[in-house]
Coordinates of C-alpha atoms in Angstrom, one line a residue:
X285 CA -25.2 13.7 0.2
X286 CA -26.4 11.7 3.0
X287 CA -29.7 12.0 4.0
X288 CA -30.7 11.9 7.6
X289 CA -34.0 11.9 9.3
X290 CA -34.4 12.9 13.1
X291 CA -36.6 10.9 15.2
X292 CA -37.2 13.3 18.6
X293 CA -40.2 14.3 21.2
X294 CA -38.4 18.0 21.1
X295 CA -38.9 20.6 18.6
X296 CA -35.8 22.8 20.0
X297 CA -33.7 19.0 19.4
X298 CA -35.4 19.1 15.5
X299 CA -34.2 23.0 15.6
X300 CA -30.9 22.9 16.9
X301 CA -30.1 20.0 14.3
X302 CA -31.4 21.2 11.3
X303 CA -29.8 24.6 11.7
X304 CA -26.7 23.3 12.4
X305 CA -26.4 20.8 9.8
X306 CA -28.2 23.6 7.0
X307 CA -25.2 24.4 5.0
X308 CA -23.1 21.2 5.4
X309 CA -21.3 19.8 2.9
X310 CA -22.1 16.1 2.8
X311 CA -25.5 16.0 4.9
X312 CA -28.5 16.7 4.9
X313 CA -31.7 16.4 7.1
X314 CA -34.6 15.3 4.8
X315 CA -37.1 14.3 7.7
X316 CA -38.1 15.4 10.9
X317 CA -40.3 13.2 13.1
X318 CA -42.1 13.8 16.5
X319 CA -42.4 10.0 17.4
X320 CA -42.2 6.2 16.4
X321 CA -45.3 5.8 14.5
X322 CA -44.1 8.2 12.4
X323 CA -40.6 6.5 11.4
X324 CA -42.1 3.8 9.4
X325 CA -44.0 5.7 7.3
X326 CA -40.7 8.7 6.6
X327 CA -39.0 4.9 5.6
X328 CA -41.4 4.0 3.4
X329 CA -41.6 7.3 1.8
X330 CA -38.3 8.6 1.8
X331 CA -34.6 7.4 0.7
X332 CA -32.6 7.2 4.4
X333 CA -29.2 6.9 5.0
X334 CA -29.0 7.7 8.6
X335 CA -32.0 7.6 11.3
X336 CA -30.8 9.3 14.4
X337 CA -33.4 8.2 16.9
X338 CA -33.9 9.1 20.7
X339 CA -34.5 6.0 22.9
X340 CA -37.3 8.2 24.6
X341 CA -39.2 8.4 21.3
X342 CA -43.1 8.8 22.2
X343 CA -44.3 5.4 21.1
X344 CA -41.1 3.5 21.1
X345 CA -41.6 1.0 24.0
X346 CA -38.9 -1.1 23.5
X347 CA -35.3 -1.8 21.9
X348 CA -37.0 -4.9 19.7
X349 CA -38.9 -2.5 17.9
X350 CA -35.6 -0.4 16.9
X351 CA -34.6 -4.1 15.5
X352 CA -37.6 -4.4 13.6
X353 CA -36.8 -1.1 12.2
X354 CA -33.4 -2.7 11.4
X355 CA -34.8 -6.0 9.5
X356 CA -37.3 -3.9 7.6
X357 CA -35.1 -1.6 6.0
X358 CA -31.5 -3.1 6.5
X359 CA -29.9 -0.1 4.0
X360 CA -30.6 2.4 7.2
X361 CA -28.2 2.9 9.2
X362 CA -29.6 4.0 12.9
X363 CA -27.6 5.9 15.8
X364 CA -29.5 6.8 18.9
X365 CA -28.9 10.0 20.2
X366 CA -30.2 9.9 23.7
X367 CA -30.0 11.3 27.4
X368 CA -30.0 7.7 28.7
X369 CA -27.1 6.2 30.5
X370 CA -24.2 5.2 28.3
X371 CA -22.9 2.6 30.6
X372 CA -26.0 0.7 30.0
X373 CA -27.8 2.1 27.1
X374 CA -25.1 1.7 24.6
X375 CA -24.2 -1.8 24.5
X376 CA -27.7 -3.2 24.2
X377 CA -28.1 -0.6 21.2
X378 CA -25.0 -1.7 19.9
X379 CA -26.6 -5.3 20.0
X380 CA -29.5 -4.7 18.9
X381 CA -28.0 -3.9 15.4
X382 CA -27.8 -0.1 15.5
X383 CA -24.4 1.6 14.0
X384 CA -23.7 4.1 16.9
X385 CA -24.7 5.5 20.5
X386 CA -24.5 9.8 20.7
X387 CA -24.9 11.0 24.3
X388 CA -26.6 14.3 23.7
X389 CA -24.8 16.2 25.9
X390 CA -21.9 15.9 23.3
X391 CA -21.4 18.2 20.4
X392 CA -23.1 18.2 17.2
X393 CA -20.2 18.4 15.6
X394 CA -19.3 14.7 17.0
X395 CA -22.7 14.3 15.5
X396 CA -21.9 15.1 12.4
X397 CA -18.7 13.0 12.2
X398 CA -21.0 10.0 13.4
X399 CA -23.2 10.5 10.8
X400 CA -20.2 10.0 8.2
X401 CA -18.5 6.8 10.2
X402 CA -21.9 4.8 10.1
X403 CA -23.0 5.8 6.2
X404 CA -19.3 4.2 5.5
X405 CA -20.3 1.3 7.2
X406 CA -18.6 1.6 10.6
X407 CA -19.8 0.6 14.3
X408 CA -19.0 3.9 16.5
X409 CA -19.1 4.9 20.3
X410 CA -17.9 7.6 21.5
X411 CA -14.6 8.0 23.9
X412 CA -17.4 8.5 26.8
X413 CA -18.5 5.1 26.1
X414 CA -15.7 3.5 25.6
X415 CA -14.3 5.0 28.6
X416 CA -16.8 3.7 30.9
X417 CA -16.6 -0.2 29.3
X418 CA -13.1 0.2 30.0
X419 CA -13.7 1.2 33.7
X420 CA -17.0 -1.5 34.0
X421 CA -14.2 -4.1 33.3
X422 CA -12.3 -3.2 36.4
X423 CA -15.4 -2.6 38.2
X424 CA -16.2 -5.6 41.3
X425 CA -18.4 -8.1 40.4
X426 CA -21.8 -6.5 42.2
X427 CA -21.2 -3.9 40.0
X428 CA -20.5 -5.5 36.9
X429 CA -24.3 -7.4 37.4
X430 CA -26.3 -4.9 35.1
X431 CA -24.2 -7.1 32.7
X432 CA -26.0 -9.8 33.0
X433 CA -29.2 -8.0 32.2
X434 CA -31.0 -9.0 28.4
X435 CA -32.0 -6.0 26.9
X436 CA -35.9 -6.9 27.8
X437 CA -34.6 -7.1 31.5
X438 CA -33.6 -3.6 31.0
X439 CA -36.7 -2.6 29.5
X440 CA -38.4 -3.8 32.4
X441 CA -36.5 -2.7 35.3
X442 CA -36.6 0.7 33.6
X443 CA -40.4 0.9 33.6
X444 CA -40.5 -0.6 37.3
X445 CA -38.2 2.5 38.2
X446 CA -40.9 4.5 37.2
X447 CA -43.4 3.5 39.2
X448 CA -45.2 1.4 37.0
X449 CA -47.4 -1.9 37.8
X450 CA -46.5 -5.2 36.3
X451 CA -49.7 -4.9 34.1
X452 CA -48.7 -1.7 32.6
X453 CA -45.5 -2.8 31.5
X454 CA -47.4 -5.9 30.2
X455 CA -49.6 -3.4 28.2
X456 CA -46.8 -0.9 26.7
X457 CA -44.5 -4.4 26.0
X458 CA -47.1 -6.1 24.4
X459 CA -46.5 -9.0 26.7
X460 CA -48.4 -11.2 28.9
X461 CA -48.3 -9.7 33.0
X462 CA -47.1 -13.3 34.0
X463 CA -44.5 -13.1 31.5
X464 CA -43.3 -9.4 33.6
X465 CA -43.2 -11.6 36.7
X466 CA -41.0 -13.9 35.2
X467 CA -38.5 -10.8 34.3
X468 CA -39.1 -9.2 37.7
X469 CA -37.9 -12.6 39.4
X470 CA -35.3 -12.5 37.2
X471 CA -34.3 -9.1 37.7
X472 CA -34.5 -9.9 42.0
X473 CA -31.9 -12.5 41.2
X474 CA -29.3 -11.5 38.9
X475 CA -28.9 -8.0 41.1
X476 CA -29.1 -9.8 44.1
X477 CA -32.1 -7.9 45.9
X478 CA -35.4 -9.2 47.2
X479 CA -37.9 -6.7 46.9
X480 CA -38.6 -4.1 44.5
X481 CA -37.3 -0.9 46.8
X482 CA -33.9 -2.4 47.3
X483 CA -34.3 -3.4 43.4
X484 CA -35.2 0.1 42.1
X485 CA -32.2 1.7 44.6
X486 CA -29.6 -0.9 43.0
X487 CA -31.0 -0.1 39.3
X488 CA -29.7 3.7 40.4
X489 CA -27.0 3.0 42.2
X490 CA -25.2 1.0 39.0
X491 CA -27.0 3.8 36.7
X492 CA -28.5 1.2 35.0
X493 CA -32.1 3.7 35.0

């Protein structure tokens, strides 16, 4: 039996899982948490196969802490299931050493077959995903920039999308606020933009928030 634990802000997510997944054959949700904090400790406690996690997680702030999560207990396999654009989204999960990317509007029977792929040791996506690398390649080069972007980039231009000061995104990231400057130049740059309106309307524009 493979043994999953759900990392979700949403009890009707932790509902609609569990039930479905009750009587099946070869998995089994063991653990059902309401944010990051929480993960560690369900790792330390309990045996998992599978961590399905939600890249909105409260208290997960950024992608390198899904790695840590990774190096710490490397027989885990993670998939995100998550809301968040696939054209973006996915690859820098994929990166960052997680087995799979689940949009949620998909079926939980895809779920399910997920689950199964990664615990046997394979790297999935689903034909959404793959669909859209597929078009990205044939995309011009303005919008193949988001690219470009390191997976801290995205971090950042995400929180700047929401409003967000340089020295809150310092606090949540753990970093220092000049270190935020340096990603916001960055970001001005490599989507060729210079000032944070046209910045934030680009980020949409290419889905990449």
């Amino acid at each position: 039996m493979i043994k999953v634990c759900l990392a979700d802000n949403y009890p009707v997510v932790h509902f609609g899982v569990k039930s479905y997944f009750k009587d099946h054959a070869e998995i089994s949700i063991v653990a059902n948490v309401g944010n990051f904090l929480m993960v560690r400790d369900i790792l330390l406690t309990k045996d998992i196969d599978v961590l399905i996690l939600d890249l909105e997680l409260e208290g997960l702030s950024s992608i390198f802490e899904v790695k840590n999560v990774l190096k710490n207990f490397p027989k885990t396999k993670i998939i995100i299931f998550s809301g968040l654009s696939e054209q973006i989204y996915a690859p820098n999960a994929i990166k960052a050493g997680v087995s799979g990317f689940i949009h949620k509007k998909e079926k939980l029977e895809t779920l399910g077959i997920s689950i199964i792929k990664v615990h046997q040791g394979k790297i999935i996506m689903n034909e959404t995903v793959k669909k859209n690398l597929a078009l990205i390649a044939k995309q011009s080069k303005s919008e193949r920039l988001y690219r470009k972007l390191s997976n801290r980039e995205v971090e950042v231009l995400r929180y700047l999308s929401d409003g967000k000061k340089n020295h809150e995104i310092a606090e949540i990231l753990n970093l220092n606020e000049k270190t935020i400057s340096t990603y916001k130049l960055r970001l001005l740059t490599k989507l060729n933009v210079t000032n944070l309106v046209d910045l934030v309307n680009k980020a949409k524009t290419l889905e990449i928030v």
